[in-house]
Each structure stands twice: as structure tokens, then as C-alpha cells.
PDB file of C-alpha atoms in Angstrom:
ATOM      1  CA  MET M  18      98.622 117.881  76.517  1.00  0.00           C
ATOM      2  CA  ARG M  19      97.861 114.074  76.912  1.00  0.00           C
ATOM      3  CA  ASN M  20      95.659 111.200  78.381  1.00  0.00           C
ATOM      4  CA  LEU M  21      98.946 109.530  80.642  1.00  0.00           C
ATOM      5  CA  ASP M  22      97.943 106.052  79.979  1.00  0.00           C
ATOM      6  CA  LYS M  23      98.654 106.450  76.569  1.00  0.00           C
ATOM      7  CA  LEU M  24     101.679 108.809  77.150  1.00  0.00           C
ATOM      8  CA  PHE M  25     102.542 106.365  78.830  1.00  0.00           C
ATOM      9  CA  GLU M  26     102.627 103.563  76.480  1.00  0.00           C
ATOM     10  CA  THR M  27     103.048 105.363  73.278  1.00  0.00           C
ATOM     11  CA  LEU M  28     106.925 106.327  75.635  1.00  0.00           C
ATOM     12  CA  SER M  29     107.509 102.659  76.650  1.00  0.00           C
ATOM     13  CA  LYS M  30     107.605 102.461  72.850  1.00  0.00           C
ATOM     14  CA  SER M  31     110.324 104.179  72.378  1.00  0.00           C
ATOM     15  CA  PRO M  32     113.821 103.126  72.528  1.00  0.00           C
ATOM     16  CA  PHE M  33     115.322 106.493  73.594  1.00  0.00           C
ATOM     17  CA  ARG M  34     112.996 107.200  76.366  1.00  0.00           C
ATOM     18  CA  SER M  35     112.565 103.892  77.458  1.00  0.00           C
ATOM     19  CA  LYS M  36     116.207 103.089  78.239  1.00  0.00           C
ATOM     20  CA  PHE M  37     116.254 106.168  81.255  1.00  0.00           C
ATOM     21  CA  HIS M  38     115.984 104.903  84.909  1.00  0.00           C
ATOM     22  CA  LEU M  39     117.090 105.869  88.335  1.00  0.00           C
ATOM     23  CA  GLN M  40     120.041 104.315  89.719  1.00  0.00           C
ATOM     24  CA  GLY M  41     122.649 105.683  92.050  1.00  0.00           C
ATOM     25  CA  LYS M  42     122.816 109.211  93.626  1.00  0.00           C
ATOM     26  CA  ASP M  43     119.559 110.127  91.548  1.00  0.00           C
ATOM     27  CA  LEU M  44     118.085 107.585  93.164  1.00  0.00           C
ATOM     28  CA  VAL M  45     119.146 107.758  96.781  1.00  0.00           C
ATOM     29  CA  TYR M  46     119.042 111.673  96.135  1.00  0.00           C
ATOM     30  CA  LEU M  47     114.580 110.587  95.464  1.00  0.00           C
ATOM     31  CA  ARG M  48     114.201 108.361  97.765  1.00  0.00           C
ATOM     32  CA  THR M  49     116.292 110.038 100.948  1.00  0.00           C
ATOM     33  CA  LYS M  50     114.138 114.329  99.938  1.00  0.00           C
ATOM     34  CA  GLY M  51     110.963 111.588  99.683  1.00  0.00           C
ATOM     35  CA  LEU M  52     108.646 112.036  96.168  1.00  0.00           C
ATOM     36  CA  PRO M  53     107.036 115.609  97.468  1.00  0.00           C
ATOM     37  CA  THR M  54     110.488 116.603  97.961  1.00  0.00           C
ATOM     38  CA  VAL M  55     111.687 115.660  94.460  1.00  0.00           C
ATOM     39  CA  ILE M  56     108.446 117.278  92.580  1.00  0.00           C
ATOM     40  CA  VAL M  57     108.357 120.658  94.362  1.00  0.00           C
ATOM     41  CA  HIS M  58     112.220 121.026  93.076  1.00  0.00           C
ATOM     42  CA  ALA M  59     110.304 119.518  89.392  1.00  0.00           C
ATOM     43  CA  GLY M  60     108.715 122.561  89.919  1.00  0.00           C
ATOM     44  CA  ASP M  61     111.008 125.015  90.059  1.00  0.00           C
ATOM     45  CA  PHE M  62     112.581 123.226  87.095  1.00  0.00           C
ATOM     46  CA  VAL M  63     110.117 123.849  84.797  1.00  0.00           C
ATOM     47  CA  ALA M  64     109.318 127.385  85.893  1.00  0.00           C
ATOM     48  CA  LYS M  65     112.276 128.479  85.067  1.00  0.00           C
ATOM     49  CA  ARG M  66     113.908 126.284  82.140  1.00  0.00           C
ATOM     50  CA  LEU M  67     110.786 124.470  79.538  1.00  0.00           C
ATOM     51  CA  ALA M  68     107.775 126.654  80.999  1.00  0.00           C
ATOM     52  CA  PRO M  69     109.434 130.518  79.486  1.00  0.00           C
ATOM     53  CA  ALA M  70     108.504 131.560  75.816  1.00  0.00           C
ATOM     54  CA  VAL M  71     111.541 131.487  74.955  1.00  0.00           C
ATOM     55  CA  LEU M  72     114.771 129.876  75.797  1.00  0.00           C
ATOM     56  CA  GLN M  73     117.730 130.618  75.747  1.00  0.00           C
ATOM     57  CA  ASN M  74     119.284 127.329  74.464  1.00  0.00           C
ATOM     58  CA  ASP M  75     116.676 125.066  74.136  1.00  0.00           C
ATOM     59  CA  GLY M  76     116.932 121.206  73.342  1.00  0.00           C
ATOM     60  CA  LYS M  77     120.108 121.285  75.738  1.00  0.00           C
ATOM     61  CA  GLN M  78     118.910 123.028  78.530  1.00  0.00           C
ATOM     62  CA  THR M  79     118.297 119.185  80.639  1.00  0.00           C
ATOM     63  CA  PRO M  80     121.266 117.400  81.907  1.00  0.00           C
ATOM     64  CA  PHE M  81     121.503 113.980  81.426  1.00  0.00           C
ATOM     65  CA  ARG M  82     121.656 113.788  84.937  1.00  0.00           C
ATOM     66  CA  GLY M  83     122.077 114.709  88.227  1.00  0.00           C
ATOM     67  CA  HIS M  84     118.859 115.103  89.197  1.00  0.00           C
ATOM     68  CA  PRO M  85     116.297 112.963  89.973  1.00  0.00           C
ATOM     69  CA  VAL M  86     113.519 115.000  87.677  1.00  0.00           C
ATOM     70  CA  PHE M  87     116.795 115.330  84.557  1.00  0.00           C
ATOM     71  CA  VAL M  88     116.627 111.212  84.262  1.00  0.00           C
ATOM     72  CA  ALA M  89     112.674 111.926  85.154  1.00  0.00           C
ATOM     73  CA  GLN M  90     112.446 114.566  81.928  1.00  0.00           C
ATOM     74  CA  HIS M  91     114.518 113.105  79.324  1.00  0.00           C
ATOM     75  CA  ALA M  92     112.522 109.285  79.965  1.00  0.00           C
ATOM     76  CA  THR M  93     109.260 111.559  80.169  1.00  0.00           C
ATOM     77  CA  ALA M  94     110.024 113.802  76.512  1.00  0.00           C
ATOM     78  CA  CYS M  95     109.803 117.109  78.675  1.00  0.00           C
ATOM     79  CA  CYS M  96     113.272 118.215  78.574  1.00  0.00           C
ATOM     80  CA  CYS M  97     112.424 120.852  75.627  1.00  0.00           C
ATOM     81  CA  ARG M  98     110.377 122.682  73.843  1.00  0.00           C
ATOM     82  CA  GLY M  99     110.498 120.626  71.269  1.00  0.00           C
ATOM     83  CA  CYS M 100     109.764 117.728  72.720  1.00  0.00           C
ATOM     84  CA  LEU M 101     106.700 118.986  74.635  1.00  0.00           C
ATOM     85  CA  GLU M 102     105.418 120.246  71.097  1.00  0.00           C
ATOM     86  CA  LYS M 103     106.151 116.384  69.718  1.00  0.00           C
ATOM     87  CA  TRP M 104     104.776 114.605  72.374  1.00  0.00           C
ATOM     88  CA  HIS M 105     102.825 115.994  74.554  1.00  0.00           C
ATOM     89  CA  GLY M 106     101.058 118.709  71.570  1.00  0.00           C
ATOM     90  CA  ILE M 107     102.168 121.483  73.867  1.00  0.00           C
ATOM     91  CA  ALA M 108     103.783 124.388  70.749  1.00  0.00           C
ATOM     92  CA  ARG M 109     106.577 126.360  71.101  1.00  0.00           C
ATOM     93  CA  GLY M 110     107.179 129.953  70.798  1.00  0.00           C
ATOM     94  CA  ARG M 111     104.547 130.996  74.117  1.00  0.00           C
ATOM     95  CA  ALA M 112     104.577 130.517  77.274  1.00  0.00           C
ATOM     96  CA  LEU M 113     103.572 127.690  79.552  1.00  0.00           C
ATOM     97  CA  ALA M 114     100.143 128.370  80.770  1.00  0.00           C
ATOM     98  CA  PRO M 115      99.903 126.949  84.569  1.00  0.00           C
ATOM     99  CA  ASP M 116      97.235 123.536  83.389  1.00  0.00           C
ATOM    100  CA  GLU M 117     100.332 122.594  81.407  1.00  0.00           C
ATOM    101  CA  GLN M 118     102.993 123.167  83.714  1.00  0.00           C
ATOM    102  CA  ALA M 119     100.621 120.966  86.216  1.00  0.00           C
ATOM    103  CA  TYR M 120     100.382 118.743  82.980  1.00  0.00           C
ATOM    104  CA  VAL M 121     103.876 118.388  83.258  1.00  0.00           C
ATOM    105  CA  LEU M 122     104.709 118.107  87.136  1.00  0.00           C
ATOM    106  CA  LYS M 123     101.841 115.158  86.984  1.00  0.00           C
ATOM    107  CA  VAL M 124     103.377 113.185  84.027  1.00  0.00           C
ATOM    108  CA  LEU M 125     107.185 113.793  85.685  1.00  0.00           C
ATOM    109  CA  GLU M 126     105.671 112.759  88.848  1.00  0.00           C
ATOM    110  CA  ARG M 127     103.688 109.188  88.073  1.00  0.00           C
ATOM    111  CA  TRP M 128     107.387 108.600  86.071  1.00  0.00           C
ATOM    112  CA  LEU M 129     109.280 109.242  89.257  1.00  0.00           C
ATOM    113  CA  HIS M 130     106.629 106.948  91.517  1.00  0.00           C
ATOM    114  CA  ASN M 131     106.657 104.280  88.629  1.00  0.00           C
ATOM    115  CA  GLU M 132     110.230 104.462  89.339  1.00  0.00           C
ATOM    116  CA  MET M 133     110.184 104.307  93.138  1.00  0.00           C
ATOM    117  CA  SER M 134     107.780 101.425  92.734  1.00  0.00           C
ATOM    118  CA  LYS M 135     110.226  99.177  90.361  1.00  0.00           C
ATOM    119  CA  LEU M 136     112.633  98.580  92.999  1.00  0.00           C
ATOM    120  CA  ALA M 137     110.962  99.107  95.840  1.00  0.00           C
TER     121      ALA M 137
END
């Protein structure tokens, strides 16, 4: 797991990762529901779609839109176990530990908060 300041600095240099921003329905949803509620949703997505040791469709389990968390996952490389391994140093092939799930949620929360701050 990485220092968040260094992680976000590195992500900002990636053309692919830095192209993701909240807009349209995803932004409205985040503003309407609020960050705390969206982070609860993120916890559920992480637990079901990212935390298991074996994922049936790893690398394709996270849609690109439809919920602000999905956009955040792609922007922060928390979208699949391959990206978690490459960008965050969290190995695949085993279930995510509770502290690793908490780390992913902190990464997603920071990105979502940053997006809200830019657009306020």
C-alpha cells in the first residue's frame, strides 16, 4: 500500500488515469446522496467485486460509469486486482485483508472529495 500523496502525484501523471472526472448523472448522484453514503456503497463494491481471492471476471468487473465509485475506481487504479497489484502493491491471488479494504476506501474517498472540491 502506498502513501496517498505520492500515489495521487503518480496517478496525475498517467494520461489514462487522469482523464477520469465526475460529470453528469454520476456527479449529481454524489452531490445528492453525499460523500458518506457513496463511501458506504464503495465499501460494498470493494467487498463484493475486489476483495475476494478469486474473481470470475477480474479486469472487467468495474463498469466505466453508472456510479461515482466506478469512475473513482478507474481514476485511482482500484478497479481490478491487476491494477491494485501494479499501482498499489497489493498482491492478487488472496482475499484483501480488512486494512487493505480500508486503504482502498481511503483512496476512493480522497479522489471523490477532490472531484467535489474542484466542481464546487
